[in-house]
């Protein structure tokens, strides 16, 4: 019998995308909430290199990094596909997933958390990335087409966490005016009946981010 | 229909070397086009409009970008040509993907510090690099290659940095290659594979390229 454990933190978009993927495939798993200020010996035993969540442990074998975990889940379990089947389409998905992280999400996060020149630079670069993404989602319901795929899961930060953080810090890079297609996608994604079961409560995230901004610490 | 494969590349690039190695070990015919970084050709700008960077693999007119994305694509499309670069087992594949990404993060982070002029940053880079090499030495263990079934994905990921070791050594004024007997033996074994050694850049050529960049930036 297969034994699956997921070490996570409730507020992490990386953890949530792994949870969504496991549930998409109907995989039974034990979820273990890690206190990131005080990581458990069990967690550190499985994950001594990065010490980050999420960490998936399948039959005692640990896998780290959300993008690696998503691919592992797709290859290991039957059910709806997260990655396309065709090699070229798979390559495109992998490319866009990395683009969303590096050129959109990471920069949006940085823009909210920094100040002055650093903030302006991050905001400008984020806008450049978002402009490209805006075009990519133009005629599609989801990045995966009719159904949610890898890129949608990886872009989950943009859909839920980013709008809340922008409001908390009072600095808005991704607005409906400037990026109507991405904003429409974000609504579709957050309101999807499957996705909304596995996203954290917006008010809970807002309070967490507000406290993080006040204390300077995420946990 | 015969496959038409073009690789847009830049000889000293450790990222460009990866598809070169993958195509060569699998014996795939392709047209190699060397890019001028100062004067990028129209095909590069059209096939990678987002990053405008090499490597780009153009397979029957369709562009694939990103060195690891390209290597996985090559392995999937030409799965009937040995060697198979990624392991067959999903867990081993996940480990290979995780470590490949880790290799890139660590080498770029420490390498960039080694290239700094400030002594403190240079020393931090050297320390980080030495730690990284120890981790790789331990990861290799007594295996001839990182791949369990011979030369594979992780070998491709790391071997393409070895032409840059001489440059790191000169910039950092330290020796990399003497202190890691298992890795030294691994490098020799990789270079004994003709298709690998002919795909790697010459270390002197790489160092001369580095000096050209340094001069252009007025460092």
PDB file of C-alpha atoms in Angstrom, chain A:
ATOM      1  CA  UNK A   1       0.000   0.000   0.000  1.00  0.00           C
ATOM      2  CA  UNK A   2       1.252   3.451  -0.882  1.00  0.00           C
ATOM      3  CA  UNK A   3       2.094   5.833   1.944  1.00  0.00           C
ATOM      4  CA  UNK A   4       2.172   9.511   1.118  1.00  0.00           C
ATOM      5  CA  UNK A   5       3.047  12.358   3.468  1.00  0.00           C
ATOM      6  CA  UNK A   6       3.068  16.033   2.608  1.00  0.00           C
ATOM      7  CA  UNK A   7       4.986  18.436   4.838  1.00  0.00           C
ATOM      8  CA  UNK A   8       3.597  21.914   4.336  1.00  0.00           C
ATOM      9  CA  UNK A   9       2.645  25.329   5.667  1.00  0.00           C
ATOM     10  CA  UNK A  10      -0.974  26.484   5.233  1.00  0.00           C
ATOM     11  CA  UNK A  11      -0.032  29.883   3.823  1.00  0.00           C
ATOM     12  CA  UNK A  12       2.393  28.668   1.165  1.00  0.00           C
ATOM     13  CA  UNK A  13       1.330  28.868  -2.500  1.00  0.00           C
ATOM     14  CA  UNK A  14       3.968  26.217  -3.283  1.00  0.00           C
ATOM     15  CA  UNK A  15       2.360  23.801  -0.838  1.00  0.00           C
ATOM     16  CA  UNK A  16      -1.148  24.567  -2.106  1.00  0.00           C
ATOM     17  CA  UNK A  17      -0.244  23.726  -5.692  1.00  0.00           C
ATOM     18  CA  UNK A  18       1.092  20.348  -4.544  1.00  0.00           C
ATOM     19  CA  UNK A  19      -2.099  19.727  -2.522  1.00  0.00           C
ATOM     20  CA  UNK A  20      -4.205  20.557  -5.565  1.00  0.00           C
ATOM     21  CA  UNK A  21      -2.202  18.152  -7.693  1.00  0.00           C
ATOM     22  CA  UNK A  22      -2.532  15.302  -5.184  1.00  0.00           C
ATOM     23  CA  UNK A  23      -6.286  15.877  -4.967  1.00  0.00           C
ATOM     24  CA  UNK A  24      -6.604  16.139  -8.743  1.00  0.00           C
ATOM     25  CA  UNK A  25      -5.207  12.601  -8.917  1.00  0.00           C
ATOM     26  CA  UNK A  26      -7.291  11.373  -5.966  1.00  0.00           C
ATOM     27  CA  UNK A  27      -4.198  10.453  -3.939  1.00  0.00           C
ATOM     28  CA  UNK A  28      -4.715   9.783  -0.224  1.00  0.00           C
ATOM     29  CA  UNK A  29      -2.064  11.470   1.855  1.00  0.00           C
ATOM     30  CA  UNK A  30      -1.223  12.577   5.360  1.00  0.00           C
ATOM     31  CA  UNK A  31      -0.763  16.326   5.630  1.00  0.00           C
ATOM     32  CA  UNK A  32       1.702  17.523   8.255  1.00  0.00           C
ATOM     33  CA  UNK A  33       1.696  21.224   9.089  1.00  0.00           C
ATOM     34  CA  UNK A  34       5.255  22.318   9.806  1.00  0.00           C
ATOM     35  CA  UNK A  35       6.041  25.151  12.198  1.00  0.00           C
ATOM     36  CA  UNK A  36       8.671  26.877  10.063  1.00  0.00           C
ATOM     37  CA  UNK A  37      10.133  28.659  13.109  1.00  0.00           C
ATOM     38  CA  UNK A  38      10.677  25.342  14.784  1.00  0.00           C
ATOM     39  CA  UNK A  39      11.034  22.586  12.180  1.00  0.00           C
ATOM     40  CA  UNK A  40      10.390  19.058  13.339  1.00  0.00           C
ATOM     41  CA  UNK A  41      13.255  16.528  13.478  1.00  0.00           C
ATOM     42  CA  UNK A  42      11.237  14.264  11.171  1.00  0.00           C
ATOM     43  CA  UNK A  43      10.973  16.990   8.534  1.00  0.00           C
ATOM     44  CA  UNK A  44      14.676  17.875   8.784  1.00  0.00           C
ATOM     45  CA  UNK A  45      15.599  14.206   8.532  1.00  0.00           C
ATOM     46  CA  UNK A  46      13.761  13.979   5.226  1.00  0.00           C
ATOM     47  CA  UNK A  47      14.850  17.387   3.936  1.00  0.00           C
ATOM     48  CA  UNK A  48      18.321  18.366   5.162  1.00  0.00           C
ATOM     49  CA  UNK A  49      19.347  20.259   1.999  1.00  0.00           C
ATOM     50  CA  UNK A  50      16.721  22.914   1.390  1.00  0.00           C
ATOM     51  CA  UNK A  51      14.765  22.617   4.676  1.00  0.00           C
ATOM     52  CA  UNK A  52      11.826  24.184   2.808  1.00  0.00           C
ATOM     53  CA  UNK A  53       8.207  23.156   2.384  1.00  0.00           C
ATOM     54  CA  UNK A  54       6.668  21.498   0.491  1.00  0.00           C
ATOM     55  CA  UNK A  55       8.338  18.126   0.891  1.00  0.00           C
ATOM     56  CA  UNK A  56       6.517  15.042  -0.372  1.00  0.00           C
ATOM     57  CA  UNK A  57       7.461  11.687   1.111  1.00  0.00           C
ATOM     58  CA  UNK A  58       6.254   8.661  -0.845  1.00  0.00           C
ATOM     59  CA  UNK A  59       6.891   5.284   0.749  1.00  0.00           C
ATOM     60  CA  UNK A  60       9.674   6.820   2.825  1.00  0.00           C
ATOM     61  CA  UNK A  61      11.375   8.534  -0.123  1.00  0.00           C
ATOM     62  CA  UNK A  62      11.457  12.360  -0.013  1.00  0.00           C
ATOM     63  CA  UNK A  63      11.011  14.710  -2.965  1.00  0.00           C
ATOM     64  CA  UNK A  64      11.527  18.482  -2.770  1.00  0.00           C
ATOM     65  CA  UNK A  65      10.844  21.611  -4.846  1.00  0.00           C
ATOM     66  CA  UNK A  66       7.241  22.119  -5.873  1.00  0.00           C
ATOM     67  CA  UNK A  67       7.932  21.964  -9.642  1.00  0.00           C
ATOM     68  CA  UNK A  68       9.785  18.641  -9.230  1.00  0.00           C
ATOM     69  CA  UNK A  69       7.020  17.316  -6.963  1.00  0.00           C
ATOM     70  CA  UNK A  70       4.291  18.234  -9.470  1.00  0.00           C
ATOM     71  CA  UNK A  71       6.067  16.340 -12.200  1.00  0.00           C
ATOM     72  CA  UNK A  72       6.577  13.354  -9.882  1.00  0.00           C
ATOM     73  CA  UNK A  73       2.865  13.319  -8.995  1.00  0.00           C
ATOM     74  CA  UNK A  74       1.893  13.432 -12.666  1.00  0.00           C
ATOM     75  CA  UNK A  75       4.254  10.572 -13.555  1.00  0.00           C
ATOM     76  CA  UNK A  76       3.364   8.371 -10.604  1.00  0.00           C
ATOM     77  CA  UNK A  77      -0.423   8.480 -10.362  1.00  0.00           C
ATOM     78  CA  UNK A  78      -3.235   8.027 -12.893  1.00  0.00           C
ATOM     79  CA  UNK A  79      -5.955  10.636 -13.267  1.00  0.00           C
ATOM     80  CA  UNK A  80      -6.307  14.015 -15.017  1.00  0.00           C
ATOM     81  CA  UNK A  81      -3.005  15.170 -16.521  1.00  0.00           C
ATOM     82  CA  UNK A  82      -1.121  18.080 -15.045  1.00  0.00           C
ATOM     83  CA  UNK A  83       1.434  18.126 -17.862  1.00  0.00           C
ATOM     84  CA  UNK A  84       0.495  17.794 -21.561  1.00  0.00           C
ATOM     85  CA  UNK A  85       1.309  14.469 -23.234  1.00  0.00           C
ATOM     86  CA  UNK A  86       2.994  15.815 -26.374  1.00  0.00           C
ATOM     87  CA  UNK A  87       6.760  16.500 -25.862  1.00  0.00           C
ATOM     88  CA  UNK A  88       6.623  19.945 -27.475  1.00  0.00           C
ATOM     89  CA  UNK A  89       3.590  20.988 -25.411  1.00  0.00           C
ATOM     90  CA  UNK A  90       5.325  19.650 -22.287  1.00  0.00           C
ATOM     91  CA  UNK A  91       8.399  21.731 -23.115  1.00  0.00           C
ATOM     92  CA  UNK A  92       6.164  24.794 -23.534  1.00  0.00           C
ATOM     93  CA  UNK A  93       4.470  24.136 -20.170  1.00  0.00           C
ATOM     94  CA  UNK A  94       7.818  23.792 -18.411  1.00  0.00           C
ATOM     95  CA  UNK A  95       9.050  27.006 -20.064  1.00  0.00           C
ATOM     96  CA  UNK A  96       5.944  29.002 -19.107  1.00  0.00           C
ATOM     97  CA  UNK A  97       5.899  27.636 -15.553  1.00  0.00           C
ATOM     98  CA  UNK A  98       9.475  28.867 -15.039  1.00  0.00           C
ATOM     99  CA  UNK A  99       8.627  32.202 -16.688  1.00  0.00           C
ATOM    100  CA  UNK A 100       5.635  32.743 -14.381  1.00  0.00           C
ATOM    101  CA  UNK A 101       7.812  32.095 -11.305  1.00  0.00           C
ATOM    102  CA  UNK A 102      10.940  34.006 -12.333  1.00  0.00           C
ATOM    103  CA  UNK A 103       9.494  36.903 -14.295  1.00  0.00           C
ATOM    104  CA  UNK A 104       6.116  37.460 -12.655  1.00  0.00           C
ATOM    105  CA  UNK A 105       5.499  36.005  -9.178  1.00  0.00           C
ATOM    106  CA  UNK A 106       8.994  36.499  -7.732  1.00  0.00           C
ATOM    107  CA  UNK A 107       9.130  40.091  -8.989  1.00  0.00           C
ATOM    108  CA  UNK A 108       5.603  40.925  -7.772  1.00  0.00           C
ATOM    109  CA  UNK A 109       6.593  39.615  -4.329  1.00  0.00           C
ATOM    110  CA  UNK A 110       9.835  41.607  -4.402  1.00  0.00           C
ATOM    111  CA  UNK A 111       8.035  44.792  -5.482  1.00  0.00           C
ATOM    112  CA  UNK A 112       5.673  44.545  -2.513  1.00  0.00           C
ATOM    113  CA  UNK A 113       8.414  43.864   0.032  1.00  0.00           C
ATOM    114  CA  UNK A 114      10.991  46.409  -1.095  1.00  0.00           C
ATOM    115  CA  UNK A 115      11.148  50.183  -1.155  1.00  0.00           C
ATOM    116  CA  UNK A 116      12.534  53.074  -3.145  1.00  0.00           C
ATOM    117  CA  UNK A 117      14.624  52.330  -6.199  1.00  0.00           C
ATOM    118  CA  UNK A 118      14.589  48.576  -5.609  1.00  0.00           C
ATOM    119  CA  UNK A 119      10.771  48.620  -5.551  1.00  0.00           C
ATOM    120  CA  UNK A 120      10.553  50.675  -8.734  1.00  0.00           C
ATOM    121  CA  UNK A 121      12.951  48.342 -10.519  1.00  0.00           C
ATOM    122  CA  UNK A 122      11.078  45.191  -9.403  1.00  0.00           C
ATOM    123  CA  UNK A 123       7.726  46.748 -10.361  1.00  0.00           C
ATOM    124  CA  UNK A 124       8.987  47.698 -13.822  1.00  0.00           C
ATOM    125  CA  UNK A 125      10.390  44.212 -14.431  1.00  0.00           C
ATOM    126  CA  UNK A 126       7.204  42.591 -13.098  1.00  0.00           C
ATOM    127  CA  UNK A 127       5.136  44.692 -15.504  1.00  0.00           C
ATOM    128  CA  UNK A 128       7.295  43.527 -18.397  1.00  0.00           C
ATOM    129  CA  UNK A 129       6.717  39.904 -17.417  1.00  0.00           C
ATOM    130  CA  UNK A 130       3.007  40.429 -16.860  1.00  0.00           C
ATOM    131  CA  UNK A 131       2.645  42.093 -20.272  1.00  0.00           C
ATOM    132  CA  UNK A 132       3.951  38.917 -21.876  1.00  0.00           C
ATOM    133  CA  UNK A 133       1.714  36.745 -19.666  1.00  0.00           C
ATOM    134  CA  UNK A 134      -1.311  38.929 -20.499  1.00  0.00           C
ATOM    135  CA  UNK A 135      -0.843  38.065 -24.138  1.00  0.00           C
ATOM    136  CA  UNK A 136      -0.373  34.369 -23.387  1.00  0.00           C
ATOM    137  CA  UNK A 137      -3.739  34.054 -21.546  1.00  0.00           C
ATOM    138  CA  UNK A 138      -5.548  36.285 -24.076  1.00  0.00           C
ATOM    139  CA  UNK A 139      -7.969  33.844 -25.714  1.00  0.00           C
ATOM    140  CA  UNK A 140      -7.940  31.094 -23.109  1.00  0.00           C
ATOM    141  CA  UNK A 141      -9.965  30.272 -20.034  1.00  0.00           C
ATOM    142  CA  UNK A 142      -6.929  28.766 -18.312  1.00  0.00           C
ATOM    143  CA  UNK A 143      -3.261  28.568 -19.292  1.00  0.00           C
ATOM    144  CA  UNK A 144      -3.922  24.844 -19.726  1.00  0.00           C
ATOM    145  CA  UNK A 145      -6.807  25.560 -22.134  1.00  0.00           C
ATOM    146  CA  UNK A 146     -10.264  24.416 -21.055  1.00  0.00           C
ATOM    147  CA  UNK A 147      -8.847  22.709 -17.981  1.00  0.00           C
ATOM    148  CA  UNK A 148      -6.377  23.749 -15.317  1.00  0.00           C
ATOM    149  CA  UNK A 149      -2.819  22.642 -16.040  1.00  0.00           C
ATOM    150  CA  UNK A 150       0.699  23.055 -14.749  1.00  0.00           C
ATOM    151  CA  UNK A 151       1.025  26.762 -15.533  1.00  0.00           C
ATOM    152  CA  UNK A 152      -2.276  27.604 -13.782  1.00  0.00           C
ATOM    153  CA  UNK A 153      -1.113  25.758 -10.661  1.00  0.00           C
ATOM    154  CA  UNK A 154       2.263  27.521 -10.688  1.00  0.00           C
ATOM    155  CA  UNK A 155       0.550  30.898 -11.207  1.00  0.00           C
ATOM    156  CA  UNK A 156      -1.617  30.394  -8.097  1.00  0.00           C
ATOM    157  CA  UNK A 157       0.364  33.066  -6.228  1.00  0.00           C
ATOM    158  CA  UNK A 158      -0.705  35.662  -8.795  1.00  0.00           C
ATOM    159  CA  UNK A 159      -4.378  34.639  -8.459  1.00  0.00           C
ATOM    160  CA  UNK A 160      -4.816  34.783  -4.688  1.00  0.00           C
ATOM    161  CA  UNK A 161      -1.805  35.931  -2.660  1.00  0.00           C
ATOM    162  CA  UNK A 162      -0.636  38.822  -4.830  1.00  0.00           C
ATOM    163  CA  UNK A 163      -3.883  40.865  -4.827  1.00  0.00           C
ATOM    164  CA  UNK A 164      -4.080  40.529  -1.027  1.00  0.00           C
ATOM    165  CA  UNK A 165      -0.433  41.523  -0.487  1.00  0.00           C
ATOM    166  CA  UNK A 166      -0.790  44.482  -2.861  1.00  0.00           C
ATOM    167  CA  UNK A 167      -3.742  45.728  -0.776  1.00  0.00           C
ATOM    168  CA  UNK A 168      -1.909  45.181   2.521  1.00  0.00           C
ATOM    169  CA  UNK A 169       1.197  47.149   1.456  1.00  0.00           C
ATOM    170  CA  UNK A 170      -0.769  49.666  -0.626  1.00  0.00           C
ATOM    171  CA  UNK A 171       1.311  49.163  -3.773  1.00  0.00           C
ATOM    172  CA  UNK A 172      -0.440  47.822  -6.872  1.00  0.00           C
ATOM    173  CA  UNK A 173       1.449  46.502  -9.877  1.00  0.00           C
ATOM    174  CA  UNK A 174      -1.072  43.989 -11.233  1.00  0.00           C
ATOM    175  CA  UNK A 175      -4.337  45.905 -11.687  1.00  0.00           C
ATOM    176  CA  UNK A 176      -7.458  45.046 -13.626  1.00  0.00           C
ATOM    177  CA  UNK A 177      -7.011  48.172 -15.749  1.00  0.00           C
ATOM    178  CA  UNK A 178      -3.530  47.292 -16.883  1.00  0.00           C
ATOM    179  CA  UNK A 179      -3.947  43.502 -17.031  1.00  0.00           C
ATOM    180  CA  UNK A 180      -7.609  42.643 -17.711  1.00  0.00           C
ATOM    181  CA  UNK A 181      -6.902  39.157 -19.140  1.00  0.00           C
ATOM    182  CA  UNK A 182      -4.774  38.030 -16.191  1.00  0.00           C
ATOM    183  CA  UNK A 183      -7.355  39.511 -13.783  1.00  0.00           C
ATOM    184  CA  UNK A 184     -10.129  37.566 -15.545  1.00  0.00           C
ATOM    185  CA  UNK A 185      -8.056  34.378 -15.369  1.00  0.00           C
ATOM    186  CA  UNK A 186      -7.401  34.986 -11.649  1.00  0.00           C
ATOM    187  CA  UNK A 187     -11.166  35.211 -10.997  1.00  0.00           C
ATOM    188  CA  UNK A 188     -11.876  32.047 -13.018  1.00  0.00           C
ATOM    189  CA  UNK A 189      -9.107  30.206 -11.209  1.00  0.00           C
ATOM    190  CA  UNK A 190     -10.024  31.262  -7.665  1.00  0.00           C
ATOM    191  CA  UNK A 191     -13.729  30.596  -8.240  1.00  0.00           C
ATOM    192  CA  UNK A 192     -13.232  27.222  -9.884  1.00  0.00           C
ATOM    193  CA  UNK A 193     -15.123  24.683  -7.756  1.00  0.00           C
ATOM    194  CA  UNK A 194     -12.122  22.355  -7.530  1.00  0.00           C
ATOM    195  CA  UNK A 195      -9.498  25.060  -6.848  1.00  0.00           C
ATOM    196  CA  UNK A 196     -11.483  26.880  -4.175  1.00  0.00           C
ATOM    197  CA  UNK A 197     -11.516  23.746  -1.984  1.00  0.00           C
ATOM    198  CA  UNK A 198      -7.724  23.870  -1.685  1.00  0.00           C
ATOM    199  CA  UNK A 199      -6.979  27.565  -1.509  1.00  0.00           C
ATOM    200  CA  UNK A 200      -6.549  29.171   1.919  1.00  0.00           C
ATOM    201  CA  UNK A 201      -9.225  31.600   3.173  1.00  0.00           C
ATOM    202  CA  UNK A 202      -8.492  35.070   1.841  1.00  0.00           C
ATOM    203  CA  UNK A 203      -9.119  36.751   5.203  1.00  0.00           C
ATOM    204  CA  UNK A 204      -6.730  34.349   6.933  1.00  0.00           C
ATOM    205  CA  UNK A 205      -4.059  35.141   4.304  1.00  0.00           C
ATOM    206  CA  UNK A 206      -4.718  38.867   4.679  1.00  0.00           C
ATOM    207  CA  UNK A 207      -4.219  38.724   8.456  1.00  0.00           C
ATOM    208  CA  UNK A 208      -1.065  36.626   8.047  1.00  0.00           C
ATOM    209  CA  UNK A 209       0.422  39.051   5.507  1.00  0.00           C
ATOM    210  CA  UNK A 210      -0.587  42.087   7.565  1.00  0.00           C
ATOM    211  CA  UNK A 211       1.204  40.633  10.580  1.00  0.00           C
ATOM    212  CA  UNK A 212       4.211  39.711   8.418  1.00  0.00           C
ATOM    213  CA  UNK A 213       4.463  43.289   7.121  1.00  0.00           C
ATOM    214  CA  UNK A 214       4.213  44.674  10.674  1.00  0.00           C
ATOM    215  CA  UNK A 215       6.757  42.268  12.190  1.00  0.00           C
ATOM    216  CA  UNK A 216       9.038  41.850   9.184  1.00  0.00           C
ATOM    217  CA  UNK A 217       8.780  38.084   9.484  1.00  0.00           C
ATOM    218  CA  UNK A 218       6.692  35.595   7.510  1.00  0.00           C
ATOM    219  CA  UNK A 219       6.495  33.128  10.419  1.00  0.00           C
TER     220      UNK A 219
END
